[in-house]
Amino acid sequence: MQRTLSIIKPDGVSRNIIGAVVQKLEKSGLNIIAMKMIHMTRKQAEGFYVVHKERPFFASLTEFMSSGPALVMVLEGENVITRYRDLMGATNYKDAAEGTIRREFATDIEKNVVHGSDSTESAAFEIGYFFNSFEIVKYRLSEK
Ligand code: GDP
């Protein structure tokens, strides 16, 4: 079993496509074990994306990520990091495969609707950045 952090970014929340994105997660069998709305400050967004601080788009990305509410989730399942990234599609929606979230909903390389951790190490950091252990359910009824 593996966990990953998912974010529906401010563009997805403001365009009212939370439900459509969550439906894709559920249909793909990715279990949501934590979920909440947040509105990051610029500093919080900079801390979250610290690995990208030297990238030319860092200022723009952190401004965008702190521009409005976002929905953060923890997903759990076998091989969930790769399965969720496959469902998200390529960073640039123009390169994303048919049926992926970004291909269907993204409008821009930056405003690409969703985030997903890219490794077990980043998942651990990113989940801990937003959630404490009381906010993550231990099991779902279907697994009882
Ligand atoms: P991801 O793992 O597919 O989200 O991609 P990265 O970790 O490489 O980049 C993090 C986020 O930065 C992406 O999801 C985009 O929102 C944004 N981003 C990536 N590349 C670019 C770029 O070339 N320009 C801009 N403006 N934003 C970018």
PDB file of C-alpha atoms and ligand atoms in Angstrom:
ATOM      1  CA  MET A   1       0.000   0.000   0.000  1.00  0.00           C
ATOM      2  CA  GLN A   2       1.199   3.444  -0.920  1.00  0.00           C
ATOM      3  CA  ARG A   3      -0.032   7.000  -0.308  1.00  0.00           C
ATOM      4  CA  THR A   4       0.199  10.118  -2.409  1.00  0.00           C
ATOM      5  CA  LEU A   5      -0.802  13.767  -2.149  1.00  0.00           C
ATOM      6  CA  SER A   6      -3.286  15.122  -4.662  1.00  0.00           C
ATOM      7  CA  ILE A   7      -4.209  18.786  -5.085  1.00  0.00           C
ATOM      8  CA  ILE A   8      -7.013  20.227  -7.164  1.00  0.00           C
ATOM      9  CA  LYS A   9      -5.309  23.530  -7.896  1.00  0.00           C
ATOM     10  CA  PRO A  10      -7.012  26.962  -7.673  1.00  0.00           C
ATOM     11  CA  ASP A  11      -7.954  26.870 -11.384  1.00  0.00           C
ATOM     12  CA  GLY A  12      -9.866  23.605 -10.876  1.00  0.00           C
ATOM     13  CA  VAL A  13     -11.666  24.864  -7.765  1.00  0.00           C
ATOM     14  CA  SER A  14     -12.644  28.217  -9.327  1.00  0.00           C
ATOM     15  CA  ARG A  15     -13.927  26.487 -12.479  1.00  0.00           C
ATOM     16  CA  ASN A  16     -16.201  24.197 -10.398  1.00  0.00           C
ATOM     17  CA  ILE A  17     -14.669  20.960 -11.643  1.00  0.00           C
ATOM     18  CA  ILE A  18     -13.880  19.441  -8.220  1.00  0.00           C
ATOM     19  CA  GLY A  19     -16.694  16.923  -8.745  1.00  0.00           C
ATOM     20  CA  ALA A  20     -15.539  15.949 -12.225  1.00  0.00           C
ATOM     21  CA  VAL A  21     -11.957  15.392 -11.053  1.00  0.00           C
ATOM     22  CA  VAL A  22     -13.011  13.450  -7.942  1.00  0.00           C
ATOM     23  CA  GLN A  23     -15.261  11.278 -10.109  1.00  0.00           C
ATOM     24  CA  LYS A  24     -12.254  10.326 -12.235  1.00  0.00           C
ATOM     25  CA  LEU A  25     -10.297   9.396  -9.079  1.00  0.00           C
ATOM     26  CA  GLU A  26     -13.148   7.253  -7.780  1.00  0.00           C
ATOM     27  CA  LYS A  27     -13.745   5.567 -11.128  1.00  0.00           C
ATOM     28  CA  SER A  28     -10.052   4.703 -11.267  1.00  0.00           C
ATOM     29  CA  GLY A  29     -10.234   2.998  -7.883  1.00  0.00           C
ATOM     30  CA  LEU A  30      -7.973   5.493  -6.107  1.00  0.00           C
ATOM     31  CA  ASN A  31      -9.152   5.634  -2.492  1.00  0.00           C
ATOM     32  CA  ILE A  32      -9.492   9.090  -0.906  1.00  0.00           C
ATOM     33  CA  ILE A  33      -8.463   8.815   2.753  1.00  0.00           C
ATOM     34  CA  ALA A  34      -8.236  12.562   3.567  1.00  0.00           C
ATOM     35  CA  MET A  35      -9.618  15.730   1.988  1.00  0.00           C
ATOM     36  CA  LYS A  36      -9.855  19.434   2.842  1.00  0.00           C
ATOM     37  CA  MET A  37     -10.060  22.907   1.336  1.00  0.00           C
ATOM     38  CA  ILE A  38      -7.105  25.197   1.930  1.00  0.00           C
ATOM     39  CA  HIS A  39      -6.017  28.624   0.754  1.00  0.00           C
ATOM     40  CA  MET A  40      -2.233  28.773   0.804  1.00  0.00           C
ATOM     41  CA  THR A  41      -0.321  31.930   1.593  1.00  0.00           C
ATOM     42  CA  ARG A  42       2.507  32.796  -0.790  1.00  0.00           C
ATOM     43  CA  LYS A  43       4.994  31.591   1.848  1.00  0.00           C
ATOM     44  CA  GLN A  44       3.183  28.248   2.203  1.00  0.00           C
ATOM     45  CA  ALA A  45       3.186  27.771  -1.572  1.00  0.00           C
ATOM     46  CA  GLU A  46       6.905  28.599  -1.689  1.00  0.00           C
ATOM     47  CA  GLY A  47       7.562  26.018   1.028  1.00  0.00           C
ATOM     48  CA  PHE A  48       5.524  23.386  -0.764  1.00  0.00           C
ATOM     49  CA  TYR A  49       7.342  23.919  -4.079  1.00  0.00           C
ATOM     50  CA  VAL A  50      10.792  24.468  -2.541  1.00  0.00           C
ATOM     51  CA  VAL A  51      12.307  21.833  -4.897  1.00  0.00           C
ATOM     52  CA  HIS A  52      11.418  24.155  -7.796  1.00  0.00           C
ATOM     53  CA  LYS A  53      12.838  27.338  -6.275  1.00  0.00           C
ATOM     54  CA  GLU A  54      15.514  27.718  -8.958  1.00  0.00           C
ATOM     55  CA  ARG A  55      13.093  27.152 -11.839  1.00  0.00           C
ATOM     56  CA  PRO A  56      12.143  30.190 -13.973  1.00  0.00           C
ATOM     57  CA  PHE A  57       8.429  29.636 -13.308  1.00  0.00           C
ATOM     58  CA  PHE A  58       8.751  29.495  -9.481  1.00  0.00           C
ATOM     59  CA  ALA A  59       7.385  33.020  -8.857  1.00  0.00           C
ATOM     60  CA  SER A  60       4.484  32.571 -11.224  1.00  0.00           C
ATOM     61  CA  LEU A  61       3.672  29.069  -9.906  1.00  0.00           C
ATOM     62  CA  THR A  62       3.654  30.105  -6.251  1.00  0.00           C
ATOM     63  CA  GLU A  63       1.548  33.179  -7.049  1.00  0.00           C
ATOM     64  CA  PHE A  64      -0.956  30.968  -8.880  1.00  0.00           C
ATOM     65  CA  MET A  65      -1.046  28.321  -6.131  1.00  0.00           C
ATOM     66  CA  SER A  66      -1.762  30.999  -3.497  1.00  0.00           C
ATOM     67  CA  SER A  67      -4.300  32.866  -5.668  1.00  0.00           C
ATOM     68  CA  GLY A  68      -7.369  31.037  -4.321  1.00  0.00           C
ATOM     69  CA  PRO A  69      -8.657  27.940  -2.557  1.00  0.00           C
ATOM     70  CA  ALA A  70      -7.357  24.491  -3.464  1.00  0.00           C
ATOM     71  CA  LEU A  71      -8.538  21.013  -2.467  1.00  0.00           C
ATOM     72  CA  VAL A  72      -5.887  18.762  -0.943  1.00  0.00           C
ATOM     73  CA  MET A  73      -6.378  15.002  -0.688  1.00  0.00           C
ATOM     74  CA  VAL A  74      -4.480  11.916   0.380  1.00  0.00           C
ATOM     75  CA  LEU A  75      -4.974   8.935  -1.921  1.00  0.00           C
ATOM     76  CA  GLU A  76      -4.129   5.377  -0.986  1.00  0.00           C
ATOM     77  CA  GLY A  77      -3.735   2.178  -2.978  1.00  0.00           C
ATOM     78  CA  GLU A  78      -1.277  -0.194  -4.553  1.00  0.00           C
ATOM     79  CA  ASN A  79       1.213   1.702  -6.682  1.00  0.00           C
ATOM     80  CA  VAL A  80      -0.965   4.810  -6.247  1.00  0.00           C
ATOM     81  CA  ILE A  81       1.817   7.320  -6.997  1.00  0.00           C
ATOM     82  CA  THR A  82       2.260   6.064 -10.563  1.00  0.00           C
ATOM     83  CA  ARG A  83      -1.419   5.241 -11.091  1.00  0.00           C
ATOM     84  CA  TYR A  84      -2.470   8.758 -10.087  1.00  0.00           C
ATOM     85  CA  ARG A  85       0.269  10.426 -12.162  1.00  0.00           C
ATOM     86  CA  ASP A  86      -0.846   8.368 -15.166  1.00  0.00           C
ATOM     87  CA  LEU A  87      -4.409   9.576 -14.575  1.00  0.00           C
ATOM     88  CA  MET A  88      -3.225  13.218 -14.283  1.00  0.00           C
ATOM     89  CA  GLY A  89      -1.381  13.131 -17.607  1.00  0.00           C
ATOM     90  CA  ALA A  90       1.696  15.068 -18.752  1.00  0.00           C
ATOM     91  CA  THR A  91       2.548  18.427 -17.152  1.00  0.00           C
ATOM     92  CA  ASN A  92       1.763  20.152 -20.446  1.00  0.00           C
ATOM     93  CA  TYR A  93      -1.852  19.257 -21.249  1.00  0.00           C
ATOM     94  CA  LYS A  94      -0.984  19.382 -24.961  1.00  0.00           C
ATOM     95  CA  ASP A  95       1.209  16.302 -24.438  1.00  0.00           C
ATOM     96  CA  ALA A  96      -1.243  14.562 -22.103  1.00  0.00           C
ATOM     97  CA  ALA A  97      -2.878  11.320 -23.226  1.00  0.00           C
ATOM     98  CA  GLU A  98      -6.553  11.053 -24.086  1.00  0.00           C
ATOM     99  CA  GLY A  99      -8.740  10.409 -21.032  1.00  0.00           C
ATOM    100  CA  THR A 100      -6.336  12.021 -18.543  1.00  0.00           C
ATOM    101  CA  ILE A 101      -7.430  14.813 -16.189  1.00  0.00           C
ATOM    102  CA  ARG A 102      -5.058  17.366 -17.691  1.00  0.00           C
ATOM    103  CA  ARG A 103      -5.967  16.519 -21.285  1.00  0.00           C
ATOM    104  CA  GLU A 104      -9.625  16.934 -20.454  1.00  0.00           C
ATOM    105  CA  PHE A 105      -9.533  19.975 -18.183  1.00  0.00           C
ATOM    106  CA  ALA A 106      -6.208  21.885 -18.220  1.00  0.00           C
ATOM    107  CA  THR A 107      -5.965  25.218 -20.011  1.00  0.00           C
ATOM    108  CA  ASP A 108      -2.284  26.072 -19.617  1.00  0.00           C
ATOM    109  CA  ILE A 109       1.070  24.416 -18.752  1.00  0.00           C
ATOM    110  CA  GLU A 110       0.856  26.081 -15.314  1.00  0.00           C
ATOM    111  CA  LYS A 111      -2.909  26.031 -14.776  1.00  0.00           C
ATOM    112  CA  ASN A 112      -3.055  22.282 -15.184  1.00  0.00           C
ATOM    113  CA  VAL A 113      -5.767  21.553 -12.576  1.00  0.00           C
ATOM    114  CA  VAL A 114      -4.001  18.896 -10.507  1.00  0.00           C
ATOM    115  CA  HIS A 115      -0.842  18.085  -8.577  1.00  0.00           C
ATOM    116  CA  GLY A 116       0.439  14.641  -7.622  1.00  0.00           C
ATOM    117  CA  SER A 117       3.530  13.565  -5.682  1.00  0.00           C
ATOM    118  CA  ASP A 118       6.266  12.087  -7.887  1.00  0.00           C
ATOM    119  CA  SER A 119       7.978   9.690  -5.423  1.00  0.00           C
ATOM    120  CA  THR A 120       7.485   8.062  -2.018  1.00  0.00           C
ATOM    121  CA  GLU A 121       9.866  10.644  -0.516  1.00  0.00           C
ATOM    122  CA  SER A 122       7.966  13.629  -1.912  1.00  0.00           C
ATOM    123  CA  ALA A 123       4.621  12.015  -0.971  1.00  0.00           C
ATOM    124  CA  ALA A 124       5.761  11.743   2.673  1.00  0.00           C
ATOM    125  CA  PHE A 125       6.895  15.382   2.707  1.00  0.00           C
ATOM    126  CA  GLU A 126       3.794  16.674   0.909  1.00  0.00           C
ATOM    127  CA  ILE A 127       1.233  14.717   2.984  1.00  0.00           C
ATOM    128  CA  GLY A 128       2.923  15.923   6.174  1.00  0.00           C
ATOM    129  CA  TYR A 129       2.882  19.491   4.854  1.00  0.00           C
ATOM    130  CA  PHE A 130      -0.933  19.597   4.929  1.00  0.00           C
ATOM    131  CA  PHE A 131      -2.274  16.789   7.131  1.00  0.00           C
ATOM    132  CA  ASN A 132      -1.794  15.488  10.635  1.00  0.00           C
ATOM    133  CA  SER A 133      -2.530  11.838  11.456  1.00  0.00           C
ATOM    134  CA  PHE A 134      -6.008  12.605  12.914  1.00  0.00           C
ATOM    135  CA  GLU A 135      -7.125  13.980   9.535  1.00  0.00           C
ATOM    136  CA  ILE A 136      -6.333  10.775   7.627  1.00  0.00           C
ATOM    137  CA  VAL A 137      -8.783   7.877   7.950  1.00  0.00           C
ATOM    138  CA  LYS A 138      -7.346   4.500   8.880  1.00  0.00           C
ATOM    139  CA  TYR A 139      -9.602   2.409   6.667  1.00  0.00           C
ATOM    140  CA  ARG A 140     -12.707   2.678   4.516  1.00  0.00           C
ATOM    141  CA  LEU A 141     -15.841   0.618   5.104  1.00  0.00           C
ATOM    142  CA  SER A 142     -15.272  -1.281   1.843  1.00  0.00           C
ATOM    143  CA  GLU A 143     -11.957  -2.543   3.244  1.00  0.00           C
ATOM    144  CA  LYS A 144     -13.359  -3.686   6.600  1.00  0.00           C
TER     145      LYS A 144
HETATM  146  P1  GDP B   1       4.165  17.978 -12.472  1.00  0.00           P
HETATM  147  O1  GDP B   1       4.868  16.976 -11.581  1.00  0.00           O
HETATM  148  O2  GDP B   1       3.591  17.347 -13.719  1.00  0.00           O
HETATM  149  O3  GDP B   1       3.136  18.802 -11.738  1.00  0.00           O
HETATM  150  O4  GDP B   1       5.271  18.995 -13.033  1.00  0.00           O
HETATM  151  P2  GDP B   1       6.544  19.705 -12.361  1.00  0.00           P
HETATM  152  O5  GDP B   1       6.846  19.129 -11.008  1.00  0.00           O
HETATM  153  O6  GDP B   1       7.635  19.714 -13.377  1.00  0.00           O
HETATM  154  O7  GDP B   1       6.088  21.218 -12.198  1.00  0.00           O
HETATM  155  C1  GDP B   1       5.258  21.626 -11.124  1.00  0.00           C
HETATM  156  C2  GDP B   1       4.197  22.559 -11.645  1.00  0.00           C
HETATM  157  O8  GDP B   1       4.824  23.744 -12.148  1.00  0.00           O
HETATM  158  C3  GDP B   1       3.392  22.032 -12.852  1.00  0.00           C
HETATM  159  O9  GDP B   1       2.334  21.169 -12.494  1.00  0.00           O
HETATM  160  C4  GDP B   1       2.887  23.331 -13.458  1.00  0.00           C
HETATM  161  O10 GDP B   1       1.779  23.859 -12.722  1.00  0.00           O
HETATM  162  C5  GDP B   1       4.096  24.255 -13.262  1.00  0.00           C
HETATM  163  N1  GDP B   1       4.994  24.264 -14.431  1.00  0.00           N
HETATM  164  C6  GDP B   1       5.764  23.236 -14.899  1.00  0.00           C
HETATM  165  N2  GDP B   1       6.467  23.608 -15.982  1.00  0.00           N
HETATM  166  C7  GDP B   1       6.129  24.907 -16.212  1.00  0.00           C
HETATM  167  C8  GDP B   1       6.518  25.883 -17.194  1.00  0.00           C
HETATM  168  O11 GDP B   1       7.341  25.610 -18.096  1.00  0.00           O
HETATM  169  N3  GDP B   1       5.955  27.124 -17.080  1.00  0.00           N
HETATM  170  C9  GDP B   1       5.059  27.456 -16.101  1.00  0.00           C
HETATM  171  N4  GDP B   1       4.556  28.694 -16.064  1.00  0.00           N
HETATM  172  N5  GDP B   1       4.680  26.575 -15.164  1.00  0.00           N
HETATM  173  C10 GDP B   1       5.190  25.321 -15.217  1.00  0.00           C
END
